[in-house]
Short mmCIF file of C-alpha atoms and ligand atoms in Angstrom, two decimals:
data_model
loop_
_atom_site.label_atom_id
_atom_site.label_comp_id
_atom_site.label_asym_id
_atom_site.label_seq_id
_atom_site.Cartn_x
_atom_site.Cartn_y
_atom_site.Cartn_z
CA MET O 285 0.00 0.00 0.00
CA LYS O 286 1.30 3.42 -0.97
CA VAL O 287 0.85 6.51 1.18
CA THR O 288 1.78 9.76 -0.53
CA ALA O 289 1.02 13.49 -0.67
CA VAL O 290 0.08 15.48 -3.75
CA GLN O 291 -0.67 19.13 -4.31
CA GLY O 292 -4.02 19.73 -5.94
CA ASN O 293 -7.75 20.05 -5.61
CA ILE O 294 -9.49 17.13 -3.96
CA LEU O 295 -12.60 17.87 -6.06
CA GLU O 296 -10.66 16.93 -9.15
CA TYR O 297 -8.68 14.02 -7.76
CA ASP O 298 -9.37 10.71 -9.44
CA ALA O 299 -9.84 8.10 -6.67
CA ASP O 300 -12.38 5.45 -5.69
CA LEU O 301 -13.23 7.29 -2.52
CA VAL O 302 -12.56 10.74 -1.14
CA VAL O 303 -12.31 11.43 2.62
CA VAL O 304 -13.40 14.76 4.10
CA ASN O 305 -14.19 15.67 7.71
CA LEU O 306 -16.49 17.65 9.94
CA PHE O 307 -16.30 19.07 13.45
CA GLU O 308 -19.24 18.35 15.72
CA GLY O 309 -21.85 21.10 15.77
CA VAL O 310 -20.88 22.67 12.44
CA THR O 311 -24.00 23.24 10.33
CA THR O 312 -22.37 24.70 7.21
CA PRO O 313 -19.13 22.90 6.37
CA GLY O 314 -16.14 25.01 5.34
CA GLY O 315 -12.78 24.32 3.70
CA ALA O 316 -12.44 21.23 1.54
CA THR O 317 -15.55 19.66 3.08
CA GLY O 318 -17.48 22.80 2.13
CA ALA O 319 -16.18 22.61 -1.43
CA VAL O 320 -17.26 18.97 -1.70
CA ASP O 321 -20.65 19.91 -0.22
CA ARG O 322 -21.17 22.58 -2.87
CA ALA O 323 -20.17 20.19 -5.63
CA LEU O 324 -22.79 17.80 -4.25
CA ASN O 325 -25.48 20.51 -4.22
CA GLY O 326 -25.46 20.82 -0.45
CA GLN O 327 -25.99 17.14 0.35
CA ILE O 328 -23.66 17.27 3.36
CA THR O 329 -25.45 20.34 4.73
CA ASP O 330 -28.74 18.46 4.27
CA LEU O 331 -27.42 15.40 6.12
CA ILE O 332 -26.36 17.59 9.03
CA ALA O 333 -29.68 19.46 9.08
CA ALA O 334 -31.58 16.16 9.08
CA GLY O 335 -29.50 14.93 12.04
CA ASP O 336 -28.02 12.07 10.01
CA PHE O 337 -24.45 13.19 10.61
CA GLU O 338 -23.31 15.06 13.69
CA GLY O 339 -19.54 15.08 13.33
CA LYS O 340 -18.98 13.10 16.54
CA LEU O 341 -15.44 11.83 16.92
CA ASN O 342 -14.79 8.92 14.53
CA GLU O 343 -18.40 8.89 13.29
CA THR O 344 -18.46 8.02 9.59
CA LEU O 345 -20.97 8.33 6.78
CA TYR O 346 -20.57 7.80 3.06
CA LEU O 347 -22.48 9.10 0.10
CA TYR O 348 -22.30 8.80 -3.67
CA SER O 349 -21.03 11.58 -5.89
CA ASN O 350 -23.23 10.58 -8.85
CA GLY O 351 -20.71 12.05 -11.24
CA ALA O 352 -20.31 15.39 -9.45
CA LEU O 353 -16.71 14.34 -8.57
CA PRO O 354 -14.38 11.86 -10.28
CA ALA O 355 -14.53 9.79 -7.08
CA ARG O 356 -17.57 7.53 -6.79
CA ARG O 357 -17.88 7.76 -3.03
CA ILE O 358 -17.35 10.44 -0.41
CA LEU O 359 -16.60 9.42 3.16
CA ILE O 360 -17.12 11.99 5.93
CA VAL O 361 -15.36 11.38 9.22
CA GLY O 362 -16.29 13.23 12.40
CA LEU O 363 -13.57 15.06 14.34
CA GLY O 364 -15.59 15.71 17.51
CA LYS O 365 -15.85 19.14 19.14
CA GLN O 366 -13.41 21.66 17.74
CA ASP O 367 -12.30 22.89 21.17
CA GLU O 368 -11.47 19.30 22.21
CA PHE O 369 -9.47 18.54 19.07
CA THR O 370 -5.97 17.09 19.47
CA LEU O 371 -3.25 15.59 17.34
CA ASP O 372 -4.32 12.16 18.53
CA ARG O 373 -7.87 12.78 17.34
CA ALA O 374 -6.43 13.55 13.90
CA ARG O 375 -4.59 10.21 14.06
CA GLN O 376 -7.79 8.43 15.09
CA ALA O 377 -9.89 10.02 12.35
CA ALA O 378 -7.34 8.97 9.73
CA GLY O 379 -7.24 5.41 11.07
CA LYS O 380 -11.01 5.17 11.22
CA ALA O 381 -11.43 6.58 7.70
CA ALA O 382 -8.81 4.26 6.18
CA ARG O 383 -10.36 1.18 7.77
CA THR O 384 -13.87 2.19 6.72
CA ALA O 385 -12.67 2.80 3.15
CA ARG O 386 -11.08 -0.64 3.14
CA ASP O 387 -14.27 -2.26 4.42
CA LEU O 388 -16.15 -0.52 1.62
CA GLY O 389 -13.88 -2.19 -0.92
CA ALA O 390 -12.19 1.01 -2.12
CA LYS O 391 -8.70 0.64 -3.61
CA ARG O 392 -7.51 4.16 -4.26
CA VAL O 393 -8.35 6.63 -1.51
CA ALA O 394 -7.77 10.38 -1.49
CA SER O 395 -8.02 12.31 1.75
CA ILE O 396 -7.62 15.77 3.10
CA VAL O 397 -5.24 16.19 6.07
CA HIS O 398 -7.41 16.32 9.19
CA GLY O 399 -6.83 19.34 11.37
CA ALA O 400 -4.44 21.21 9.07
CA GLY O 401 -7.11 23.76 8.07
CA ILE O 402 -9.82 24.84 10.49
CA GLY O 403 -8.38 22.50 13.16
CA GLY O 404 -5.37 24.78 13.48
CA LEU O 405 -2.70 22.06 13.79
CA ASP O 406 0.77 22.61 12.43
CA PRO O 407 0.66 21.11 8.90
CA VAL O 408 3.73 18.87 9.43
CA ASP O 409 2.25 17.49 12.67
CA ALA O 410 -1.22 17.05 11.16
CA ALA O 411 0.11 15.28 8.08
CA ARG O 412 2.37 13.06 10.17
CA ALA O 413 -0.56 12.11 12.39
CA ALA O 414 -2.76 11.40 9.36
CA ALA O 415 -0.16 9.11 7.80
CA GLU O 416 0.51 7.38 11.13
CA GLY O 417 -3.19 6.80 11.73
CA THR O 418 -3.59 5.39 8.23
CA VAL O 419 -0.63 3.00 8.34
CA LEU O 420 -1.38 1.91 11.91
CA GLY O 421 -5.13 1.56 11.42
CA LEU O 422 -4.77 -0.66 8.37
CA TYR O 423 -2.33 -3.04 10.09
CA ARG O 424 -2.92 -6.77 9.96
CA TYR O 425 -0.66 -9.59 11.07
CA GLN O 426 -0.36 -11.83 8.03
CA ARG O 427 2.43 -14.27 8.72
CA TYR O 428 0.18 -17.31 9.07
CA THR O 429 -2.93 -16.47 7.08
CA SER O 430 -3.26 -18.41 3.85
CA ASP O 431 -5.97 -16.30 2.19
CA GLU O 432 -5.05 -12.76 1.31
CA ASN O 433 -7.46 -11.42 3.94
CA GLY O 434 -9.70 -10.09 1.22
CA LYS O 435 -9.87 -6.36 0.88
CA GLU O 436 -6.73 -4.23 0.81
CA LEU O 437 -6.21 -0.60 -0.16
CA ASP O 438 -3.72 0.09 -2.95
CA SER O 439 -3.05 3.72 -2.10
CA VAL O 440 -3.93 6.58 0.20
CA THR O 441 -3.11 10.03 -1.16
CA PHE O 442 -3.25 13.14 0.98
CA VAL O 443 -4.31 16.03 -1.19
CA GLU O 444 -3.29 19.54 -0.14
CA ALA O 445 -4.59 22.51 -2.12
CA ASP O 446 -2.47 25.20 -0.47
CA ALA O 447 0.86 25.53 -2.31
CA GLU O 448 2.50 27.09 0.75
CA LYS O 449 1.51 24.21 3.00
CA PHE O 450 2.32 21.46 0.57
CA ALA O 451 6.03 21.04 1.44
CA ALA O 452 5.05 20.66 5.12
CA VAL O 453 2.31 18.16 4.32
CA SER O 454 4.64 16.15 2.13
CA GLN O 455 7.30 16.04 4.86
CA GLY O 456 4.73 15.08 7.49
CA VAL O 457 3.33 12.27 5.38
CA SER O 458 6.73 10.74 4.69
CA GLU O 459 7.66 10.96 8.39
CA GLY O 460 4.35 9.43 9.44
CA LEU O 461 4.85 6.58 7.03
CA ALA O 462 8.27 5.74 8.48
CA ILE O 463 6.92 6.02 12.02
CA GLY O 464 3.85 3.88 11.32
CA ASP O 465 5.97 1.23 9.61
CA ALA O 466 8.28 1.06 12.63
CA GLN O 467 5.35 0.56 15.00
CA ASN O 468 3.90 -2.13 12.74
CA PHE O 469 7.29 -3.85 12.82
CA VAL O 470 7.02 -3.86 16.63
CA ARG O 471 3.52 -5.35 16.35
CA ASP O 472 4.80 -8.09 14.05
CA LEU O 473 7.52 -9.03 16.54
CA ALA O 474 5.20 -8.98 19.54
CA THR O 475 2.45 -10.95 17.79
CA THR O 476 4.71 -13.74 16.54
CA PRO O 477 4.12 -16.89 18.60
CA GLY O 478 6.63 -17.69 21.31
CA SER O 479 7.89 -20.84 19.63
CA ASP O 480 8.62 -18.97 16.41
CA LEU O 481 10.40 -16.06 18.04
CA PRO O 482 12.79 -17.42 20.68
CA PRO O 483 15.61 -15.14 21.88
CA ALA O 484 17.88 -16.04 18.94
CA ALA O 485 15.16 -15.10 16.44
CA LEU O 486 14.45 -11.81 18.20
CA ALA O 487 18.16 -11.05 18.07
CA GLU O 488 18.24 -11.98 14.39
CA ALA O 489 15.34 -9.59 13.69
CA ALA O 490 17.15 -6.78 15.55
CA SER O 491 20.35 -7.47 13.69
CA SER O 492 18.82 -7.41 10.21
CA MET O 493 16.92 -4.23 11.10
CA ALA O 494 20.25 -2.71 12.24
CA GLN O 495 21.87 -3.65 8.93
CA GLU O 496 19.06 -2.04 6.98
CA PHE O 497 18.97 1.17 9.05
CA GLY O 498 22.70 1.69 9.53
CA LEU O 499 23.02 0.88 13.23
CA GLN O 500 25.76 -1.07 14.94
CA CYS O 501 24.45 -4.29 16.43
CA THR O 502 26.16 -6.70 18.83
CA ILE O 503 24.51 -9.90 19.96
CA LEU O 504 25.83 -11.62 23.08
CA GLY O 505 25.13 -15.35 23.53
CA PRO O 506 25.21 -17.27 26.83
CA GLU O 507 29.02 -17.39 27.05
CA GLU O 508 29.43 -13.69 26.43
CA ILE O 509 26.61 -12.95 28.86
CA ALA O 510 28.45 -15.05 31.44
CA ALA O 511 31.68 -13.18 30.68
CA GLU O 512 29.85 -9.93 31.48
CA ASN O 513 28.69 -11.42 34.81
CA MET O 514 25.07 -11.01 33.82
CA ASN O 515 24.18 -14.02 35.95
CA VAL O 516 20.63 -12.94 36.56
CA ILE O 517 19.76 -13.24 32.87
CA LEU O 518 21.44 -16.65 32.84
CA GLY O 519 19.43 -17.63 35.92
CA VAL O 520 16.12 -16.72 34.33
CA SER O 521 16.95 -18.61 31.13
CA ARG O 522 18.14 -21.79 32.88
CA GLY O 523 14.73 -23.47 32.71
CA SER O 524 14.60 -23.11 28.95
CA ASP O 525 16.09 -25.12 26.09
CA GLN O 526 16.38 -21.89 24.12
CA PRO O 527 19.65 -20.05 24.75
CA CYS O 528 19.36 -16.42 25.86
CA ARG O 529 20.65 -13.41 23.96
CA PHE O 530 21.64 -9.90 24.93
CA ILE O 531 20.96 -7.45 22.10
CA VAL O 532 22.94 -4.21 21.83
CA LEU O 533 21.99 -1.60 19.23
CA ASP O 534 24.24 1.44 18.96
CA TYR O 535 23.57 4.70 17.14
CA THR O 536 26.42 7.18 17.40
CA PRO O 537 25.84 10.41 15.45
CA ASP O 538 28.49 11.81 13.13
CA GLU O 539 28.81 15.06 15.07
CA VAL O 540 30.28 14.82 18.56
CA THR O 541 27.78 14.79 21.43
CA ASP O 542 28.00 14.34 25.20
CA GLN O 543 24.37 13.19 25.39
CA THR O 544 23.71 9.45 25.51
CA ILE O 545 20.26 7.98 26.00
CA VAL O 546 20.01 4.30 26.84
CA LEU O 547 16.75 2.50 26.07
CA ALA O 548 16.35 -0.92 27.69
CA GLY O 549 13.44 -3.22 26.92
CA LYS O 550 12.28 -6.45 28.55
CA GLY O 551 12.68 -9.25 26.04
CA ILE O 552 11.00 -12.28 27.60
CA THR O 553 10.00 -14.14 24.44
CA PHE O 554 7.64 -16.34 26.43
CA ASP O 555 6.74 -16.10 30.10
CA THR O 556 5.30 -19.28 31.60
CA GLY O 557 6.06 -17.92 35.07
CA GLY O 558 8.81 -20.54 35.48
CA LEU O 559 8.40 -22.90 38.43
CA ASN O 560 5.86 -20.42 39.82
CA LEU O 561 3.86 -21.49 36.79
CA LYS O 562 1.12 -19.16 35.58
CA PRO O 563 -2.42 -20.50 35.30
CA GLY O 564 -3.55 -21.04 31.69
CA ASP O 565 -5.53 -17.85 31.24
CA SER O 566 -2.71 -15.68 32.53
CA MET O 567 -0.20 -17.39 30.25
CA ARG O 568 -2.29 -17.00 27.14
CA HIS O 569 -0.63 -13.93 25.66
CA MET O 570 2.80 -14.25 27.19
CA GLU O 571 4.34 -14.38 23.71
CA CYS O 572 3.92 -10.59 24.02
CA ASP O 573 6.21 -10.41 27.05
CA MET O 574 8.97 -9.09 24.81
CA ALA O 575 6.83 -6.10 23.75
CA GLY O 576 9.05 -3.67 25.68
CA GLY O 577 12.13 -5.07 23.96
CA ALA O 578 10.40 -4.93 20.59
CA SER O 579 9.48 -1.29 21.17
CA VAL O 580 13.14 -0.52 21.87
CA ILE O 581 14.09 -2.24 18.61
CA GLY O 582 11.36 -0.23 16.84
CA ALA O 583 12.54 3.03 18.41
CA MET O 584 16.10 2.23 17.30
CA ARG O 585 14.78 1.69 13.78
CA LEU O 586 13.39 5.24 13.90
CA VAL O 587 16.69 6.50 15.30
CA GLY O 588 18.44 4.86 12.32
CA HIS O 589 15.95 6.41 9.93
CA PHE O 590 15.94 9.97 11.31
CA LYS O 591 19.54 10.15 12.59
CA PRO O 592 19.13 12.49 15.58
CA SER O 593 22.05 14.44 17.07
CA VAL O 594 22.30 12.46 20.33
CA ARG O 595 23.80 9.04 20.91
CA VAL O 596 21.19 6.34 21.49
CA ILE O 597 21.80 2.80 22.73
CA GLY O 598 19.16 0.08 22.70
CA LEU O 599 19.55 -2.90 25.05
CA VAL O 600 17.31 -5.97 25.04
CA PRO O 601 17.91 -8.88 27.41
CA ALA O 602 16.13 -11.73 25.63
CA SER O 603 15.18 -14.95 27.35
CA GLU O 604 12.39 -17.43 27.83
CA ASN O 605 11.02 -18.03 31.32
CA MET O 606 10.36 -21.79 31.46
CA PRO O 607 9.98 -24.39 34.21
CA GLY O 608 12.59 -26.88 32.91
CA GLY O 609 14.54 -29.33 35.05
CA ASN O 610 17.39 -26.87 35.46
CA ALA O 611 15.11 -23.90 36.13
CA PHE O 612 15.99 -21.31 38.78
CA LYS O 613 13.99 -21.83 41.94
CA PRO O 614 12.15 -19.78 44.52
CA GLY O 615 14.66 -19.17 47.30
CA ASP O 616 17.65 -19.06 44.95
CA VAL O 617 19.98 -16.09 45.14
CA LEU O 618 21.34 -14.61 41.91
CA ARG O 619 24.20 -12.12 41.64
CA ALA O 620 23.76 -9.32 39.09
CA ALA O 621 26.55 -7.82 36.96
CA ASN O 622 27.15 -5.01 39.50
CA GLY O 623 27.64 -7.55 42.31
CA LYS O 624 24.29 -6.97 44.01
CA THR O 625 22.42 -10.11 45.04
CA ILE O 626 18.74 -10.84 44.49
CA GLU O 627 16.66 -13.36 46.40
CA ILE O 628 14.17 -15.08 44.13
CA ASP O 629 10.87 -14.99 45.94
CA ASN O 630 8.85 -15.77 42.83
CA THR O 631 10.21 -16.93 39.46
CA ASP O 632 7.33 -15.16 37.73
CA ALA O 633 8.81 -11.77 38.62
CA GLU O 634 11.46 -12.34 35.93
CA GLY O 635 11.23 -9.10 33.95
CA ARG O 636 12.85 -7.00 36.67
CA LEU O 637 15.59 -9.65 36.87
CA VAL O 638 16.71 -9.55 33.26
CA LEU O 639 16.40 -5.76 33.31
CA ALA O 640 18.59 -5.50 36.41
CA ASP O 641 21.54 -6.90 34.44
CA ALA O 642 20.68 -4.72 31.44
CA LEU O 643 20.69 -1.61 33.65
CA CYS O 644 24.14 -2.61 34.93
CA TYR O 645 25.32 -3.00 31.35
CA ALA O 646 23.94 0.48 30.56
CA GLN O 647 26.44 2.07 32.96
CA ARG O 648 29.39 1.59 30.59
CA TYR O 649 27.92 4.26 28.30
CA ASP O 650 27.94 6.85 31.08
CA PRO O 651 24.33 7.58 30.14
CA THR O 652 22.74 11.01 30.37
CA ALA O 653 19.43 9.20 30.80
CA ILE O 654 18.10 5.67 30.96
CA ILE O 655 14.57 4.66 30.01
CA ASP O 656 13.44 1.10 30.48
CA ILE O 657 10.20 -0.29 29.12
CA ALA O 658 8.66 -3.57 30.17
CA THR O 659 5.48 -5.61 30.46
CA LEU O 660 6.44 -5.87 34.11
CA THR O 661 3.35 -6.26 36.25
CA GLY O 662 -0.27 -7.29 36.10
CA ALA O 663 -0.78 -4.68 38.82
CA VAL O 664 -0.36 -1.81 36.37
CA ILE O 665 -3.37 -3.12 34.43
CA ILE O 666 -5.41 -2.83 37.62
CA ALA O 667 -4.09 0.68 38.28
CA LEU O 668 -4.32 2.28 34.82
CA GLY O 669 -6.10 -0.13 32.47
CA GLN O 670 -5.40 0.02 28.75
CA HIS O 671 -5.11 3.78 28.35
CA ALA O 672 -1.80 4.74 29.94
CA ALA O 673 1.53 3.16 30.77
CA GLY O 674 2.78 3.47 34.34
CA LEU O 675 5.80 5.74 34.77
CA MET O 676 8.14 5.59 37.74
CA THR O 677 11.27 7.65 38.02
CA ASN O 678 14.12 9.02 40.10
CA HIS O 679 14.27 12.23 38.03
CA ALA O 680 11.41 14.71 37.59
CA GLY O 681 13.00 16.43 34.58
CA LEU O 682 13.36 13.21 32.60
CA ALA O 683 9.84 12.15 33.58
CA ALA O 684 8.48 15.48 32.29
CA LYS O 685 10.10 14.82 28.91
CA VAL O 686 8.51 11.38 28.68
CA VAL O 687 5.11 12.72 29.75
CA ALA O 688 5.35 15.46 27.08
CA ALA O 689 6.30 12.90 24.43
CA GLY O 690 3.26 10.89 25.49
CA GLU O 691 0.97 13.83 24.77
CA VAL O 692 2.48 14.34 21.30
CA THR O 693 2.33 10.67 20.33
CA GLY O 694 -0.93 9.74 22.04
CA GLU O 695 1.03 7.02 23.87
CA ARG O 696 0.15 8.38 27.26
CA VAL O 697 1.96 7.67 30.51
CA TRP O 698 0.92 8.34 34.09
CA GLU O 699 3.30 8.69 36.99
CA LEU O 700 3.11 6.52 40.08
CA PRO O 701 5.17 7.52 43.12
CA LEU O 702 8.46 5.84 43.91
CA TRP O 703 9.06 7.04 47.45
CA PRO O 704 11.86 5.40 49.44
CA GLU O 705 9.25 3.86 51.76
CA TYR O 706 8.35 1.36 49.05
CA GLU O 707 11.88 -0.03 49.11
CA GLU O 708 11.07 -1.61 52.48
CA GLN O 709 8.83 -4.08 50.67
CA VAL O 710 11.67 -5.53 48.63
CA LYS O 711 14.15 -5.94 51.50
CA SER O 712 15.53 -9.46 51.79
CA THR O 713 16.96 -11.14 54.86
CA ILE O 714 19.49 -13.19 52.91
CA ALA O 715 20.35 -10.96 49.91
CA ASP O 716 20.55 -7.28 48.94
CA VAL O 717 17.01 -7.28 47.59
CA LYS O 718 14.20 -9.70 46.80
CA ASN O 719 12.29 -9.83 43.57
CA THR O 720 8.75 -9.33 44.89
CA GLY O 721 7.16 -6.94 47.33
CA GLY O 722 3.76 -8.45 48.05
CA ARG O 723 0.41 -7.52 46.58
CA ALA O 724 0.37 -3.89 47.67
CA ALA O 725 1.71 -1.42 45.07
CA GLY O 726 2.92 -4.29 42.87
CA SER O 727 4.03 -2.04 39.99
CA ILE O 728 5.94 0.30 42.27
CA THR O 729 7.85 -2.43 44.09
CA GLY O 730 8.96 -3.74 40.68
CA ALA O 731 10.39 -0.29 39.98
CA ALA O 732 11.91 -0.16 43.48
CA LEU O 733 14.04 -3.17 42.59
CA LEU O 734 15.13 -1.69 39.24
CA LYS O 735 16.10 1.56 40.95
CA LEU O 736 18.90 -0.26 42.77
CA PHE O 737 20.56 -0.97 39.43
CA VAL O 738 20.51 2.45 37.76
CA ASP O 739 23.40 3.83 39.81
CA GLU O 740 21.50 7.08 40.45
CA LYS O 741 21.52 8.07 36.80
CA PRO O 742 18.40 9.92 35.58
CA TRP O 743 16.01 7.09 34.88
CA VAL O 744 12.43 6.41 33.89
CA HIS O 745 10.74 3.03 34.12
CA LEU O 746 7.69 2.42 31.92
CA ASP O 747 5.38 -0.45 32.80
CA VAL O 748 3.48 -1.27 29.61
CA ALA O 749 1.70 -4.46 30.68
CA GLY O 750 -1.67 -2.68 30.31
CA VAL O 751 -1.09 -0.99 26.97
CA ASP O 752 0.96 -3.46 24.94
CA PHE O 753 -2.04 -5.55 24.01
CA THR O 754 -5.66 -4.60 23.44
CA ASP O 755 -8.79 -6.68 23.18
CA MET O 756 -10.85 -3.75 21.92
CA ASP O 757 -10.54 -2.46 18.38
CA ARG O 758 -9.58 1.18 18.43
CA PRO O 759 -9.44 3.61 15.48
CA TYR O 760 -5.75 3.11 14.79
CA ILE O 761 -5.04 0.20 17.13
CA PRO O 762 -6.64 -3.01 15.88
CA LYS O 763 -7.18 -5.80 18.42
CA GLY O 764 -3.97 -7.52 19.48
CA SER O 765 -0.48 -6.25 20.01
CA SER O 766 -0.49 -2.44 19.98
CA GLY O 767 3.19 -1.79 19.30
CA PHE O 768 3.14 0.79 22.12
CA GLY O 769 6.41 2.53 22.90
CA ALA O 770 8.46 2.92 19.73
CA ARG O 771 6.86 6.24 18.85
CA LEU O 772 7.00 7.41 22.46
CA LEU O 773 10.67 6.57 22.96
CA PHE O 774 11.65 8.04 19.64
CA GLN O 775 9.76 11.25 20.42
CA VAL O 776 11.80 11.65 23.61
CA VAL O 777 15.00 11.26 21.58
CA ARG O 778 13.76 13.62 18.88
CA ASP O 779 12.87 16.38 21.35
CA TRP O 780 16.01 15.92 23.43
CA GLU O 781 17.80 19.11 22.33
CA ASP O 782 19.92 20.38 25.21
CA GLY O 783 19.48 17.47 27.54
CA LEU O 784 18.30 17.48 31.11
CA GLU O 785 17.99 20.36 33.56
N1 LIG Q 803 4.88 -10.64 32.26
C1 LIG Q 803 4.27 -10.55 33.53
C2 LIG Q 803 3.38 -9.32 33.69
C3 LIG Q 803 2.16 -9.24 32.81
C4 LIG Q 803 0.93 -9.62 33.28
C5 LIG Q 803 2.24 -8.74 31.51
C6 LIG Q 803 -0.18 -9.54 32.49
C7 LIG Q 803 1.12 -8.64 30.73
C8 LIG Q 803 -0.09 -9.04 31.19
C9 LIG Q 803 5.34 -10.52 34.62
O1 LIG Q 803 6.48 -11.22 34.34
C10 LIG Q 803 4.74 -11.12 35.83
O2 LIG Q 803 4.42 -12.28 35.78
N2 LIG Q 803 4.60 -10.34 36.90
C11 LIG Q 803 4.05 -10.82 38.12
C12 LIG Q 803 4.90 -10.27 39.25
C13 LIG Q 803 4.59 -10.86 40.59
C14 LIG Q 803 4.96 -12.33 40.62
C15 LIG Q 803 5.33 -10.09 41.63
C16 LIG Q 803 2.62 -10.32 38.22
O3 LIG Q 803 2.33 -9.20 37.80
O4 LIG Q 803 1.79 -11.08 38.72
MN1 LIG Q 804 6.40 -13.25 34.84
ZN1 LIG Q 805 6.95 -11.43 32.38
#
């Protein structure tokens, strides 16, 4: 499917279907929608007057042009109330429109850029959001389907009439396409069944991405992981027949910089819980337990594509968590790469374990900031549901940057406190720390363990267990793996500028 921008008049554009939009409460459409309305002898105005179309967010209605336009069908998508309009609503409208056009059997779609006119958005931002929404909304996982899934669009063309805005729209569309593709790549990785994406395959995927996008990639196997004293990763992987991997992606810009951002993502390619075996229902989507790692790989793909001016390192400790005969056991003590010891209270709290070693590894880069991202706890689903990732931090300035990036990308995060009092819950009597803290504040005690391994560097922990997977179809997030995080992490890198206060 091709997504492009052209300069021209949407009234004259030859497509199967043309997409226009409407804010809620508008009775006489303006802009491109108004022009289409006039060409259709006021049909859209009539629909509004009759109460058949209100412009509610993501509401759609289609009508026939009957020869008044080259396009056979016109699709109107609602943008909701104008004073509640956001970049994310533009993304949603684009996703909803693209999916509706596909359902209608259209092949060639032409659309205006939602929000770039009356909506008042910056044209680059609006066009980027429109392309993202389109590419993300149309996503399907097709690795195992034998039929072609029926209907597919051939092209979506964003038509901009204003010559002065066109360069911006064109730039936004090409950026949005790259960003949407990266997130879909994350979805592909996270959706792939556990048996078909063991640690070695995840590492292989990262390495071929790195080749394609000009990043340096180093893959450590079990011996090299042992040589780095990352015994905690080895401990977690002991119950599995699949050898672990430690993935290192390195982007160093041409111009000298003293800013280094380390992104670390949990890469548990399947989480059975280990000897603390999960019940069946809870295990069902644990092939997605590497979603944090995949989002780091996706963010690094965007770093390779856009080549920002800061250094960015991506780290993914990749392992299965299995209950094999040699599996690590409750009560075991593992020693992390920085020498700290961890009592294993529950083998199902494995994400914080592999990340502990990754955070130790991060120190060699003398990082300006560290962001880790992980499907760490079921508790964060209880706290925040599917609409925000949990954020925990030791640095308010870094957290503010991540929160701001969440607003821009629509990948929202919400801070939970990480007061020292919570550290009490992970105190061990036989080791430096234990890997669980009881039922109370389960997401925070996970972060409290990680905090011991960041060596007081500015750090943000993102718990994405609630947002990485969705069972409700949303305008640009179809059911399944959402691909959350790549856009968010990349946005932080992109907006980095002068670093931290
Ligand atoms: N991968 C899970 C967390 C998870 C749960 C992700 C549901 C996505 C959906 C993690 O490894 C885990 O099992 N966490 C335990 C921690 C507990 C044993 C302290 C949990 O949340 O129950
Ligand atoms: Mn687990
Ligand atoms: Zn897990």
